[in-house]
Amino acid sequence: EVQLVESGGGLVQPGGSLRLSCAASGFTFSDHYMDWVRQTPGKGLEWVGRIRNKAHSFTTEYAASVKGRFTISRDDSQNSLYLQMNSLKTEDTAVYYCARTGVHSDQDYWGQGTLVTVSS
Amino acid sequence: DIQMTQSPSSLSASVGDRVAISCRASQDISSNLAWFQQKPGKAPKSLIYAASTLQSGVPSKFSGSGSGTDFTLTISSLQPEDFATYYCQQYNSYPLTFGGGTKVEIK
């Protein structure tokens, strides 16, 4: 059974940093691209970014709203995905989901999400 | 960026009804479209990819159609467990973008 479990969310002040983790199991993690998606009450679902697999040199893509502030990485030996968030803004407040990229580039499995609140 | 527009934003329907949700892309995305179902407090669940292909385990009462810029998610014979919010998403080009959602409520 595919499982994705996020952790690391919490309350952080504007300008601060936070690192989210996503532990994957039930599939060959190293084969798949992985995504981060966030959800705010006001803006619905927003794709944050993607990291490709080793065969595609672990290259990344980011939404313009986070580019230069957020970094996606992965550790295939630990079946783990990460989201390093720096220079956080109040508008980054959201539930953050990790998702597995399916063979058609859609997101076929999602974690349960972790809440990030950026507030002073 | 490709804009995804869903309509309606909400609808009320009865158990047993057939409902259709529309999703329009601001430019041609071929068949690179997915549909998700989300219930309150839960993560989105993938229903359909490639515009019309059901994910494994998704019941056949869900169907998707369309290509290019116009797409439809149809739910035949609504059941209580189908009342949720539905989102479309294009994955034709970066950044991936979602529609605003359609909330399906009980009449």
PDB file of C-alpha atoms in Angstrom:
ATOM      1  CA  GLU A   1       0.000   0.000   0.000  1.00  0.00           C
ATOM      2  CA  VAL A   2       1.348   3.401  -0.987  1.00  0.00           C
ATOM      3  CA  GLN A   3       1.787   5.666   2.022  1.00  0.00           C
ATOM      4  CA  LEU A   4       3.037   9.217   2.224  1.00  0.00           C
ATOM      5  CA  VAL A   5       3.412  10.833   5.650  1.00  0.00           C
ATOM      6  CA  GLU A   6       4.317  14.499   6.001  1.00  0.00           C
ATOM      7  CA  SER A   7       5.844  16.056   9.086  1.00  0.00           C
ATOM      8  CA  GLY A   8       7.559  19.225  10.191  1.00  0.00           C
ATOM      9  CA  GLY A   9       4.719  21.718  10.033  1.00  0.00           C
ATOM     10  CA  GLY A  10       4.106  24.299  12.720  1.00  0.00           C
ATOM     11  CA  LEU A  11       4.052  27.964  13.610  1.00  0.00           C
ATOM     12  CA  VAL A  12       6.846  30.161  12.297  1.00  0.00           C
ATOM     13  CA  GLN A  13       7.364  33.911  12.204  1.00  0.00           C
ATOM     14  CA  PRO A  14       7.491  35.828   8.946  1.00  0.00           C
ATOM     15  CA  GLY A  15      10.998  35.688   7.525  1.00  0.00           C
ATOM     16  CA  GLY A  16      11.671  32.396   9.239  1.00  0.00           C
ATOM     17  CA  SER A  17      12.473  28.953   7.892  1.00  0.00           C
ATOM     18  CA  LEU A  18      10.941  25.526   8.144  1.00  0.00           C
ATOM     19  CA  ARG A  19      11.750  22.129   6.678  1.00  0.00           C
ATOM     20  CA  LEU A  20       9.004  19.690   5.823  1.00  0.00           C
ATOM     21  CA  SER A  21       9.582  15.982   5.368  1.00  0.00           C
ATOM     22  CA  CYS A  22       7.583  13.300   3.608  1.00  0.00           C
ATOM     23  CA  ALA A  23       8.216   9.641   4.376  1.00  0.00           C
ATOM     24  CA  ALA A  24       7.244   7.298   1.557  1.00  0.00           C
ATOM     25  CA  SER A  25       6.523   3.584   1.654  1.00  0.00           C
ATOM     26  CA  GLY A  26       4.762   0.891  -0.343  1.00  0.00           C
ATOM     27  CA  PHE A  27       6.393   1.672  -3.684  1.00  0.00           C
ATOM     28  CA  THR A  28       9.818   2.123  -5.269  1.00  0.00           C
ATOM     29  CA  PHE A  29      10.373   5.718  -4.224  1.00  0.00           C
ATOM     30  CA  SER A  30      13.467   6.203  -6.346  1.00  0.00           C
ATOM     31  CA  ASP A  31      11.544   5.518  -9.555  1.00  0.00           C
ATOM     32  CA  HIS A  32       9.080   8.360  -9.124  1.00  0.00           C
ATOM     33  CA  TYR A  33       9.025  12.102  -9.478  1.00  0.00           C
ATOM     34  CA  MET A  34       7.515  13.724  -6.388  1.00  0.00           C
ATOM     35  CA  ASP A  35       5.487  16.891  -5.869  1.00  0.00           C
ATOM     36  CA  TRP A  36       4.576  19.327  -3.138  1.00  0.00           C
ATOM     37  CA  VAL A  37       1.113  20.921  -3.277  1.00  0.00           C
ATOM     38  CA  ARG A  38      -0.379  23.360  -0.793  1.00  0.00           C
ATOM     39  CA  GLN A  39      -3.890  24.394   0.078  1.00  0.00           C
ATOM     40  CA  THR A  40      -5.146  27.602   1.615  1.00  0.00           C
ATOM     41  CA  PRO A  41      -8.779  28.408   2.379  1.00  0.00           C
ATOM     42  CA  GLY A  42      -8.657  31.430   0.169  1.00  0.00           C
ATOM     43  CA  LYS A  43      -6.778  30.125  -2.870  1.00  0.00           C
ATOM     44  CA  GLY A  44      -7.633  26.448  -3.061  1.00  0.00           C
ATOM     45  CA  LEU A  45      -4.977  24.050  -4.305  1.00  0.00           C
ATOM     46  CA  GLU A  46      -1.637  25.396  -5.484  1.00  0.00           C
ATOM     47  CA  TRP A  47       1.164  23.304  -6.927  1.00  0.00           C
ATOM     48  CA  VAL A  48       4.439  24.208  -5.205  1.00  0.00           C
ATOM     49  CA  GLY A  49       7.018  22.200  -7.092  1.00  0.00           C
ATOM     50  CA  ARG A  50       8.385  18.916  -8.358  1.00  0.00           C
ATOM     51  CA  ILE A  51      11.578  16.927  -8.160  1.00  0.00           C
ATOM     52  CA  ARG A  52      12.429  14.373 -10.789  1.00  0.00           C
ATOM     53  CA  ASN A  53      14.171  11.067 -10.197  1.00  0.00           C
ATOM     54  CA  LYS A  54      17.855  10.157 -10.516  1.00  0.00           C
ATOM     55  CA  ALA A  55      17.399   9.160 -14.151  1.00  0.00           C
ATOM     56  CA  HIS A  56      16.448  12.794 -14.765  1.00  0.00           C
ATOM     57  CA  SER A  57      19.214  14.195 -12.581  1.00  0.00           C
ATOM     58  CA  PHE A  58      16.950  15.159  -9.680  1.00  0.00           C
ATOM     59  CA  THR A  59      16.013  18.325 -11.517  1.00  0.00           C
ATOM     60  CA  THR A  60      13.317  20.539 -10.044  1.00  0.00           C
ATOM     61  CA  GLU A  61      10.475  22.816 -11.067  1.00  0.00           C
ATOM     62  CA  TYR A  62       8.873  25.480  -8.885  1.00  0.00           C
ATOM     63  CA  ALA A  63       5.879  27.743  -8.837  1.00  0.00           C
ATOM     64  CA  ALA A  64       6.808  31.381  -9.340  1.00  0.00           C
ATOM     65  CA  SER A  65       5.413  32.236  -5.896  1.00  0.00           C
ATOM     66  CA  VAL A  66       8.049  30.123  -4.135  1.00  0.00           C
ATOM     67  CA  LYS A  67      10.967  30.088  -6.565  1.00  0.00           C
ATOM     68  CA  GLY A  68      14.157  31.258  -4.892  1.00  0.00           C
ATOM     69  CA  ARG A  69      12.713  30.735  -1.394  1.00  0.00           C
ATOM     70  CA  PHE A  70      11.755  27.048  -1.366  1.00  0.00           C
ATOM     71  CA  THR A  71      13.962  24.083  -2.224  1.00  0.00           C
ATOM     72  CA  ILE A  72      12.795  20.541  -2.884  1.00  0.00           C
ATOM     73  CA  SER A  73      15.192  17.675  -2.266  1.00  0.00           C
ATOM     74  CA  ARG A  74      15.032  13.945  -1.785  1.00  0.00           C
ATOM     75  CA  ASP A  75      16.988  11.131  -0.193  1.00  0.00           C
ATOM     76  CA  ASP A  76      16.255   7.924  -2.056  1.00  0.00           C
ATOM     77  CA  SER A  77      18.201   5.876   0.495  1.00  0.00           C
ATOM     78  CA  GLN A  78      15.713   7.027   3.148  1.00  0.00           C
ATOM     79  CA  ASN A  79      12.621   7.070   0.881  1.00  0.00           C
ATOM     80  CA  SER A  80      12.160  10.667   1.903  1.00  0.00           C
ATOM     81  CA  LEU A  81      11.152  13.922   0.271  1.00  0.00           C
ATOM     82  CA  TYR A  82      11.896  17.355   1.710  1.00  0.00           C
ATOM     83  CA  LEU A  83      10.720  20.925   1.326  1.00  0.00           C
ATOM     84  CA  GLN A  84      13.040  23.598   2.708  1.00  0.00           C
ATOM     85  CA  MET A  85      11.122  26.826   3.102  1.00  0.00           C
ATOM     86  CA  ASN A  86      13.023  30.058   3.705  1.00  0.00           C
ATOM     87  CA  SER A  87      11.989  33.700   3.918  1.00  0.00           C
ATOM     88  CA  LEU A  88       8.490  32.614   4.807  1.00  0.00           C
ATOM     89  CA  LYS A  89       5.606  35.012   4.277  1.00  0.00           C
ATOM     90  CA  THR A  90       2.146  35.100   5.836  1.00  0.00           C
ATOM     91  CA  GLU A  91       0.735  34.048   2.477  1.00  0.00           C
ATOM     92  CA  ASP A  92       2.669  30.756   2.711  1.00  0.00           C
ATOM     93  CA  THR A  93       0.269  29.685   5.462  1.00  0.00           C
ATOM     94  CA  ALA A  94      -1.335  26.495   4.172  1.00  0.00           C
ATOM     95  CA  VAL A  95      -1.630  22.762   4.503  1.00  0.00           C
ATOM     96  CA  TYR A  96       1.274  21.246   2.595  1.00  0.00           C
ATOM     97  CA  TYR A  97       0.841  17.894   0.869  1.00  0.00           C
ATOM     98  CA  CYS A  98       3.427  15.658  -0.711  1.00  0.00           C
ATOM     99  CA  ALA A  99       2.204  13.676  -3.684  1.00  0.00           C
ATOM    100  CA  ARG A 100       3.595  10.958  -5.885  1.00  0.00           C
ATOM    101  CA  THR A 101       3.809  11.761  -9.563  1.00  0.00           C
ATOM    102  CA  GLY A 102       2.110   9.090 -11.617  1.00  0.00           C
ATOM    103  CA  VAL A 103       3.307   7.742 -14.947  1.00  0.00           C
ATOM    104  CA  HIS A 104       1.203  10.349 -16.738  1.00  0.00           C
ATOM    105  CA  SER A 105       2.649  13.226 -14.697  1.00  0.00           C
ATOM    106  CA  ASP A 106      -0.492  13.541 -12.583  1.00  0.00           C
ATOM    107  CA  GLN A 107      -0.477  13.123  -8.783  1.00  0.00           C
ATOM    108  CA  ASP A 108      -1.790   9.671  -8.055  1.00  0.00           C
ATOM    109  CA  TYR A 109      -1.213   9.408  -4.294  1.00  0.00           C
ATOM    110  CA  TRP A 110      -1.242  12.114  -1.635  1.00  0.00           C
ATOM    111  CA  GLY A 111      -0.149  12.339   1.975  1.00  0.00           C
ATOM    112  CA  GLN A 112      -2.448  13.580   4.720  1.00  0.00           C
ATOM    113  CA  GLY A 113      -0.837  17.009   4.831  1.00  0.00           C
ATOM    114  CA  THR A 114       0.947  19.127   7.417  1.00  0.00           C
ATOM    115  CA  LEU A 115      -0.125  22.611   8.468  1.00  0.00           C
ATOM    116  CA  VAL A 116       2.291  25.512   8.219  1.00  0.00           C
ATOM    117  CA  THR A 117       1.248  28.768   9.867  1.00  0.00           C
ATOM    118  CA  VAL A 118       3.310  31.877   9.254  1.00  0.00           C
ATOM    119  CA  SER A 119       2.396  34.516  11.798  1.00  0.00           C
ATOM    120  CA  SER A 120       3.963  36.882  14.292  1.00  0.00           C
TER     121      SER A 120
ATOM    122  CA  ASP B   1       0.404  30.141 -16.906  1.00  0.00           C
ATOM    123  CA  ILE B   2      -2.577  28.059 -17.965  1.00  0.00           C
ATOM    124  CA  GLN B   3      -5.765  29.103 -16.186  1.00  0.00           C
ATOM    125  CA  MET B   4      -8.259  26.390 -15.274  1.00  0.00           C
ATOM    126  CA  THR B   5     -11.876  27.480 -14.840  1.00  0.00           C
ATOM    127  CA  GLN B   6     -14.424  25.166 -13.275  1.00  0.00           C
ATOM    128  CA  SER B   7     -18.161  25.565 -13.376  1.00  0.00           C
ATOM    129  CA  PRO B   8     -20.313  25.631 -11.454  1.00  0.00           C
ATOM    130  CA  SER B   9     -18.471  26.551  -8.270  1.00  0.00           C
ATOM    131  CA  SER B  10     -21.122  24.681  -6.321  1.00  0.00           C
ATOM    132  CA  LEU B  11     -24.191  22.624  -7.003  1.00  0.00           C
ATOM    133  CA  SER B  12     -26.951  20.973  -5.025  1.00  0.00           C
ATOM    134  CA  ALA B  13     -28.090  17.534  -6.067  1.00  0.00           C
ATOM    135  CA  SER B  14     -30.058  14.613  -4.722  1.00  0.00           C
ATOM    136  CA  VAL B  15     -29.008  11.025  -4.156  1.00  0.00           C
ATOM    137  CA  GLY B  16     -29.423   9.214  -7.449  1.00  0.00           C
ATOM    138  CA  ASP B  17     -28.914  12.306  -9.617  1.00  0.00           C
ATOM    139  CA  ARG B  18     -26.448  12.486 -12.490  1.00  0.00           C
ATOM    140  CA  VAL B  19     -24.188  15.537 -12.319  1.00  0.00           C
ATOM    141  CA  ALA B  20     -21.665  17.064 -14.662  1.00  0.00           C
ATOM    142  CA  ILE B  21     -18.830  19.426 -13.764  1.00  0.00           C
ATOM    143  CA  SER B  22     -17.090  21.481 -16.405  1.00  0.00           C
ATOM    144  CA  CYS B  23     -13.435  22.474 -16.571  1.00  0.00           C
ATOM    145  CA  ARG B  24     -12.028  24.818 -19.182  1.00  0.00           C
ATOM    146  CA  ALA B  25      -8.361  25.484 -19.878  1.00  0.00           C
ATOM    147  CA  SER B  26      -7.121  28.848 -21.118  1.00  0.00           C
ATOM    148  CA  GLN B  27      -5.102  27.072 -23.820  1.00  0.00           C
ATOM    149  CA  ASP B  28      -4.858  23.657 -25.434  1.00  0.00           C
ATOM    150  CA  ILE B  29      -3.700  21.040 -22.932  1.00  0.00           C
ATOM    151  CA  SER B  30      -4.380  17.997 -25.103  1.00  0.00           C
ATOM    152  CA  SER B  31      -5.620  15.290 -22.696  1.00  0.00           C
ATOM    153  CA  ASN B  32      -3.256  16.209 -19.867  1.00  0.00           C
ATOM    154  CA  LEU B  33      -5.981  16.690 -17.292  1.00  0.00           C
ATOM    155  CA  ALA B  34      -6.704  15.087 -13.949  1.00  0.00           C
ATOM    156  CA  TRP B  35      -9.711  15.146 -11.632  1.00  0.00           C
ATOM    157  CA  PHE B  36      -9.557  14.933  -7.839  1.00  0.00           C
ATOM    158  CA  GLN B  37     -12.129  14.471  -5.104  1.00  0.00           C
ATOM    159  CA  GLN B  38     -11.630  16.074  -1.701  1.00  0.00           C
ATOM    160  CA  LYS B  39     -13.699  15.601   1.429  1.00  0.00           C
ATOM    161  CA  PRO B  40     -13.488  17.987   4.395  1.00  0.00           C
ATOM    162  CA  GLY B  41     -10.297  17.592   6.384  1.00  0.00           C
ATOM    163  CA  LYS B  42      -8.890  15.019   3.975  1.00  0.00           C
ATOM    164  CA  ALA B  43      -6.276  15.025   1.235  1.00  0.00           C
ATOM    165  CA  PRO B  44      -7.370  15.124  -2.382  1.00  0.00           C
ATOM    166  CA  LYS B  45      -7.910  11.732  -3.966  1.00  0.00           C
ATOM    167  CA  SER B  46      -7.067  11.081  -7.591  1.00  0.00           C
ATOM    168  CA  LEU B  47     -10.055   9.982  -9.651  1.00  0.00           C
ATOM    169  CA  ILE B  48      -9.096  10.393 -13.300  1.00  0.00           C
ATOM    170  CA  TYR B  49      -5.974  11.111 -15.331  1.00  0.00           C
ATOM    171  CA  ALA B  50      -5.419  11.640 -19.036  1.00  0.00           C
ATOM    172  CA  ALA B  51      -8.862  13.277 -19.099  1.00  0.00           C
ATOM    173  CA  SER B  52     -10.800  10.011 -19.139  1.00  0.00           C
ATOM    174  CA  THR B  53      -8.812   7.174 -17.530  1.00  0.00           C
ATOM    175  CA  LEU B  54     -10.013   6.053 -14.109  1.00  0.00           C
ATOM    176  CA  GLN B  55      -7.437   5.512 -11.420  1.00  0.00           C
ATOM    177  CA  SER B  56      -7.299   1.983 -10.099  1.00  0.00           C
ATOM    178  CA  GLY B  57     -10.107   1.327  -7.659  1.00  0.00           C
ATOM    179  CA  VAL B  58     -12.240   4.294  -8.668  1.00  0.00           C
ATOM    180  CA  PRO B  59     -15.836   3.223  -9.341  1.00  0.00           C
ATOM    181  CA  SER B  60     -17.165   3.403 -12.876  1.00  0.00           C
ATOM    182  CA  LYS B  61     -19.873   5.875 -11.870  1.00  0.00           C
ATOM    183  CA  PHE B  62     -17.161   8.480 -12.398  1.00  0.00           C
ATOM    184  CA  SER B  63     -16.287   9.317 -15.984  1.00  0.00           C
ATOM    185  CA  GLY B  64     -14.251  11.998 -17.692  1.00  0.00           C
ATOM    186  CA  SER B  65     -14.349  13.360 -21.192  1.00  0.00           C
ATOM    187  CA  GLY B  66     -12.898  16.095 -23.338  1.00  0.00           C
ATOM    188  CA  SER B  67      -9.642  17.200 -24.870  1.00  0.00           C
ATOM    189  CA  GLY B  68      -8.015  20.426 -25.885  1.00  0.00           C
ATOM    190  CA  THR B  69      -9.624  23.079 -23.709  1.00  0.00           C
ATOM    191  CA  ASP B  70     -12.987  21.680 -22.599  1.00  0.00           C
ATOM    192  CA  PHE B  71     -13.420  18.824 -20.154  1.00  0.00           C
ATOM    193  CA  THR B  72     -16.225  17.283 -18.136  1.00  0.00           C
ATOM    194  CA  LEU B  73     -16.407  15.098 -15.045  1.00  0.00           C
ATOM    195  CA  THR B  74     -19.663  13.180 -14.817  1.00  0.00           C
ATOM    196  CA  ILE B  75     -20.929  11.340 -11.771  1.00  0.00           C
ATOM    197  CA  SER B  76     -23.812   9.026 -12.469  1.00  0.00           C
ATOM    198  CA  SER B  77     -26.246   8.205  -9.687  1.00  0.00           C
ATOM    199  CA  LEU B  78     -24.828  10.304  -6.834  1.00  0.00           C
ATOM    200  CA  GLN B  79     -24.419   8.495  -3.551  1.00  0.00           C
ATOM    201  CA  PRO B  80     -23.935  10.022  -0.078  1.00  0.00           C
ATOM    202  CA  GLU B  81     -20.185   9.347  -0.201  1.00  0.00           C
ATOM    203  CA  ASP B  82     -19.867  11.405  -3.401  1.00  0.00           C
ATOM    204  CA  PHE B  83     -20.734  14.704  -1.751  1.00  0.00           C
ATOM    205  CA  ALA B  84     -17.386  16.474  -1.789  1.00  0.00           C
ATOM    206  CA  THR B  85     -15.385  19.106  -3.637  1.00  0.00           C
ATOM    207  CA  TYR B  86     -13.987  18.219  -7.051  1.00  0.00           C
ATOM    208  CA  TYR B  87     -10.939  19.807  -8.682  1.00  0.00           C
ATOM    209  CA  CYS B  88      -9.481  19.606 -12.144  1.00  0.00           C
ATOM    210  CA  GLN B  89      -5.765  20.054 -12.802  1.00  0.00           C
ATOM    211  CA  GLN B  90      -3.713  20.453 -15.933  1.00  0.00           C
ATOM    212  CA  TYR B  91      -0.306  18.844 -16.113  1.00  0.00           C
ATOM    213  CA  ASN B  92       0.452  19.753 -19.705  1.00  0.00           C
ATOM    214  CA  SER B  93       2.972  22.429 -18.780  1.00  0.00           C
ATOM    215  CA  TYR B  94       4.613  24.066 -15.777  1.00  0.00           C
ATOM    216  CA  PRO B  95       3.408  25.451 -13.514  1.00  0.00           C
ATOM    217  CA  LEU B  96       0.789  22.792 -12.944  1.00  0.00           C
ATOM    218  CA  THR B  97      -2.508  24.534 -12.195  1.00  0.00           C
ATOM    219  CA  PHE B  98      -5.781  23.594 -10.558  1.00  0.00           C
ATOM    220  CA  GLY B  99      -9.310  24.739 -11.104  1.00  0.00           C
ATOM    221  CA  GLY B 100     -11.081  26.561  -8.283  1.00  0.00           C
ATOM    222  CA  GLY B 101     -13.155  23.546  -7.310  1.00  0.00           C
ATOM    223  CA  THR B 102     -16.790  22.515  -7.474  1.00  0.00           C
ATOM    224  CA  LYS B 103     -18.554  21.722  -4.230  1.00  0.00           C
ATOM    225  CA  VAL B 104     -21.260  19.090  -4.622  1.00  0.00           C
ATOM    226  CA  GLU B 105     -23.809  19.403  -1.831  1.00  0.00           C
ATOM    227  CA  ILE B 106     -26.901  17.499  -0.838  1.00  0.00           C
ATOM    228  CA  LYS B 107     -30.172  19.048  -1.912  1.00  0.00           C
TER     229      LYS B 107
END
